[in-house]
Amino acid sequence: MKVIYQTIINTLLFMALAQVLPTMFFLNNFTTAIVAGFVLVLLNMTIKPLLHIISFPITLLTFGLFSIVVNAFTLEIITLLIPGFGFRSFGAAVIVSVIMSVANWFVGYRAFQNRY
């Protein structure tokens, strides 16, 4: 159930960000957004923990700020896997990564607040 919930949230965020930031982030259609949202959930469950373990020393030195780069790198992996999904530059991926992290935290926090 959590995979479906996260896929829906990521899909909606991708669609909203494609409308708000059209010069930085592009998305072909709704189907691309759904597939990208699902792939992001899968990457967050598999590859992202490995990237955090590998980058732990530099993350520690930067007081956790390097995790933003890991998140942006995860989004860049999606651009390689899915046609019709992309960023103008790596900096755009970093900005989208920060926005998505804050939005996912807020939605997850609010869902947790309402449940308990």
PDB file of C-alpha atoms in Angstrom:
ATOM      1  CA  MET A   1       0.000   0.000   0.000  1.00  0.00           C
ATOM      2  CA  LYS A   2       2.871   2.348   0.772  1.00  0.00           C
ATOM      3  CA  VAL A   3       4.277   1.858  -2.755  1.00  0.00           C
ATOM      4  CA  ILE A   4       0.960   2.915  -4.299  1.00  0.00           C
ATOM      5  CA  TYR A   5       0.676   5.900  -1.939  1.00  0.00           C
ATOM      6  CA  GLN A   6       4.215   7.092  -2.731  1.00  0.00           C
ATOM      7  CA  THR A   7       3.693   6.542  -6.468  1.00  0.00           C
ATOM      8  CA  ILE A   8       0.573   8.708  -6.420  1.00  0.00           C
ATOM      9  CA  ILE A   9       2.312  11.452  -4.435  1.00  0.00           C
ATOM     10  CA  ASN A  10       5.372  11.421  -6.722  1.00  0.00           C
ATOM     11  CA  THR A  11       3.183  11.437  -9.834  1.00  0.00           C
ATOM     12  CA  LEU A  12       1.246  14.455  -8.619  1.00  0.00           C
ATOM     13  CA  LEU A  13       4.456  16.237  -7.650  1.00  0.00           C
ATOM     14  CA  PHE A  14       6.031  15.543 -11.047  1.00  0.00           C
ATOM     15  CA  MET A  15       2.966  16.894 -12.834  1.00  0.00           C
ATOM     16  CA  ALA A  16       2.812  20.003 -10.657  1.00  0.00           C
ATOM     17  CA  LEU A  17       6.531  20.728 -10.978  1.00  0.00           C
ATOM     18  CA  ALA A  18       6.385  20.304 -14.750  1.00  0.00           C
ATOM     19  CA  GLN A  19       3.742  23.039 -14.813  1.00  0.00           C
ATOM     20  CA  VAL A  20       5.469  25.340 -12.318  1.00  0.00           C
ATOM     21  CA  LEU A  21       9.018  24.929 -13.663  1.00  0.00           C
ATOM     22  CA  PRO A  22       8.572  24.397 -17.431  1.00  0.00           C
ATOM     23  CA  THR A  23      12.022  25.727 -18.325  1.00  0.00           C
ATOM     24  CA  MET A  24      13.822  23.449 -15.865  1.00  0.00           C
ATOM     25  CA  PHE A  25      11.836  20.224 -15.880  1.00  0.00           C
ATOM     26  CA  PHE A  26       9.910  18.560 -18.673  1.00  0.00           C
ATOM     27  CA  LEU A  27       7.436  15.720 -18.696  1.00  0.00           C
ATOM     28  CA  ASN A  28       5.668  14.394 -21.791  1.00  0.00           C
ATOM     29  CA  ASN A  29       2.341  13.201 -20.417  1.00  0.00           C
ATOM     30  CA  PHE A  30       0.445  11.693 -17.509  1.00  0.00           C
ATOM     31  CA  THR A  31       1.588   8.150 -18.307  1.00  0.00           C
ATOM     32  CA  THR A  32       5.217   9.239 -18.170  1.00  0.00           C
ATOM     33  CA  ALA A  33       4.547  10.831 -14.782  1.00  0.00           C
ATOM     34  CA  ILE A  34       3.019   7.609 -13.430  1.00  0.00           C
ATOM     35  CA  VAL A  35       5.908   5.483 -14.673  1.00  0.00           C
ATOM     36  CA  ALA A  36       8.464   7.985 -13.330  1.00  0.00           C
ATOM     37  CA  GLY A  37       6.709   8.067  -9.957  1.00  0.00           C
ATOM     38  CA  PHE A  38       6.778   4.275  -9.738  1.00  0.00           C
ATOM     39  CA  VAL A  39      10.425   4.067 -10.836  1.00  0.00           C
ATOM     40  CA  LEU A  40      11.338   6.696  -8.237  1.00  0.00           C
ATOM     41  CA  VAL A  41       9.708   4.601  -5.517  1.00  0.00           C
ATOM     42  CA  LEU A  42      11.627   1.527  -6.694  1.00  0.00           C
ATOM     43  CA  LEU A  43      14.926   3.430  -6.827  1.00  0.00           C
ATOM     44  CA  ASN A  44      14.303   4.890  -3.375  1.00  0.00           C
ATOM     45  CA  MET A  45      13.824   1.365  -2.022  1.00  0.00           C
ATOM     46  CA  THR A  46      16.820  -0.223  -3.774  1.00  0.00           C
ATOM     47  CA  ILE A  47      19.572   2.047  -5.088  1.00  0.00           C
ATOM     48  CA  LYS A  48      19.192   5.104  -2.863  1.00  0.00           C
ATOM     49  CA  PRO A  49      20.133   3.306   0.385  1.00  0.00           C
ATOM     50  CA  LEU A  50      23.283   1.988  -1.298  1.00  0.00           C
ATOM     51  CA  LEU A  51      24.158   5.485  -2.507  1.00  0.00           C
ATOM     52  CA  HIS A  52      23.698   6.833   1.020  1.00  0.00           C
ATOM     53  CA  ILE A  53      25.993   4.153   2.441  1.00  0.00           C
ATOM     54  CA  ILE A  54      28.666   4.802  -0.189  1.00  0.00           C
ATOM     55  CA  SER A  55      28.465   8.577   0.259  1.00  0.00           C
ATOM     56  CA  PHE A  56      28.289   8.508   4.062  1.00  0.00           C
ATOM     57  CA  PRO A  57      31.776  10.044   4.643  1.00  0.00           C
ATOM     58  CA  ILE A  58      31.122  13.063   2.409  1.00  0.00           C
ATOM     59  CA  THR A  59      27.592  13.388   3.791  1.00  0.00           C
ATOM     60  CA  LEU A  60      29.062  13.480   7.285  1.00  0.00           C
ATOM     61  CA  LEU A  61      31.597  16.141   6.256  1.00  0.00           C
ATOM     62  CA  THR A  62      28.887  18.318   4.691  1.00  0.00           C
ATOM     63  CA  PHE A  63      26.534  17.891   7.660  1.00  0.00           C
ATOM     64  CA  GLY A  64      24.001  15.991   5.543  1.00  0.00           C
ATOM     65  CA  LEU A  65      23.800  18.395   2.626  1.00  0.00           C
ATOM     66  CA  PHE A  66      25.296  15.869   0.227  1.00  0.00           C
ATOM     67  CA  SER A  67      22.106  13.823   0.561  1.00  0.00           C
ATOM     68  CA  ILE A  68      20.490  16.463  -1.685  1.00  0.00           C
ATOM     69  CA  VAL A  69      22.993  15.529  -4.377  1.00  0.00           C
ATOM     70  CA  VAL A  70      22.181  11.832  -3.874  1.00  0.00           C
ATOM     71  CA  ASN A  71      18.477  12.627  -4.332  1.00  0.00           C
ATOM     72  CA  ALA A  72      19.225  14.624  -7.497  1.00  0.00           C
ATOM     73  CA  PHE A  73      21.370  11.780  -8.809  1.00  0.00           C
ATOM     74  CA  THR A  74      18.450   9.406  -8.241  1.00  0.00           C
ATOM     75  CA  LEU A  75      16.243  11.707 -10.327  1.00  0.00           C
ATOM     76  CA  GLU A  76      18.902  11.815 -13.048  1.00  0.00           C
ATOM     77  CA  ILE A  77      18.875   8.010 -13.172  1.00  0.00           C
ATOM     78  CA  ILE A  78      15.168   8.231 -13.977  1.00  0.00           C
ATOM     79  CA  THR A  79      15.930  10.521 -16.925  1.00  0.00           C
ATOM     80  CA  LEU A  80      18.161   7.791 -18.332  1.00  0.00           C
ATOM     81  CA  LEU A  81      15.486   5.124 -17.907  1.00  0.00           C
ATOM     82  CA  ILE A  82      12.348   6.950 -19.055  1.00  0.00           C
ATOM     83  CA  PRO A  83      12.045   8.868 -22.322  1.00  0.00           C
ATOM     84  CA  GLY A  84       9.991  12.047 -22.036  1.00  0.00           C
ATOM     85  CA  PHE A  85      11.229  12.841 -18.546  1.00  0.00           C
ATOM     86  CA  GLY A  86      14.158  15.157 -18.031  1.00  0.00           C
ATOM     87  CA  PHE A  87      15.894  18.166 -16.578  1.00  0.00           C
ATOM     88  CA  ARG A  88      17.626  21.100 -18.226  1.00  0.00           C
ATOM     89  CA  SER A  89      20.712  20.603 -16.047  1.00  0.00           C
ATOM     90  CA  PHE A  90      21.906  18.868 -12.909  1.00  0.00           C
ATOM     91  CA  GLY A  91      21.180  22.092 -11.011  1.00  0.00           C
ATOM     92  CA  ALA A  92      17.556  21.826 -12.077  1.00  0.00           C
ATOM     93  CA  ALA A  93      17.522  18.254 -10.785  1.00  0.00           C
ATOM     94  CA  VAL A  94      18.876  19.511  -7.452  1.00  0.00           C
ATOM     95  CA  ILE A  95      16.137  22.159  -7.206  1.00  0.00           C
ATOM     96  CA  VAL A  96      13.408  19.644  -8.080  1.00  0.00           C
ATOM     97  CA  SER A  97      14.955  17.220  -5.594  1.00  0.00           C
ATOM     98  CA  VAL A  98      14.770  19.764  -2.773  1.00  0.00           C
ATOM     99  CA  ILE A  99      11.168  20.681  -3.606  1.00  0.00           C
ATOM    100  CA  MET A 100      10.133  17.029  -3.805  1.00  0.00           C
ATOM    101  CA  SER A 101      11.898  16.187  -0.532  1.00  0.00           C
ATOM    102  CA  VAL A 102      10.128  18.991   1.317  1.00  0.00           C
ATOM    103  CA  ALA A 103       6.764  18.110  -0.232  1.00  0.00           C
ATOM    104  CA  ASN A 104       7.166  14.386   0.523  1.00  0.00           C
ATOM    105  CA  TRP A 105       8.203  15.193   4.088  1.00  0.00           C
ATOM    106  CA  PHE A 106       5.205  17.479   4.537  1.00  0.00           C
ATOM    107  CA  VAL A 107       2.724  14.997   3.049  1.00  0.00           C
ATOM    108  CA  GLY A 108       4.223  12.120   5.041  1.00  0.00           C
ATOM    109  CA  TYR A 109       4.244  14.190   8.229  1.00  0.00           C
ATOM    110  CA  ARG A 110       0.631  15.253   7.751  1.00  0.00           C
ATOM    111  CA  ALA A 111      -0.458  11.671   6.990  1.00  0.00           C
ATOM    112  CA  PHE A 112       1.312  10.511  10.145  1.00  0.00           C
ATOM    113  CA  GLN A 113      -0.291  13.304  12.171  1.00  0.00           C
ATOM    114  CA  ASN A 114      -3.795  12.358  11.012  1.00  0.00           C
ATOM    115  CA  ARG A 115      -3.304   8.645  11.554  1.00  0.00           C
ATOM    116  CA  TYR A 116      -2.145   8.731  15.191  1.00  0.00           C
TER     117      TYR A 116
END
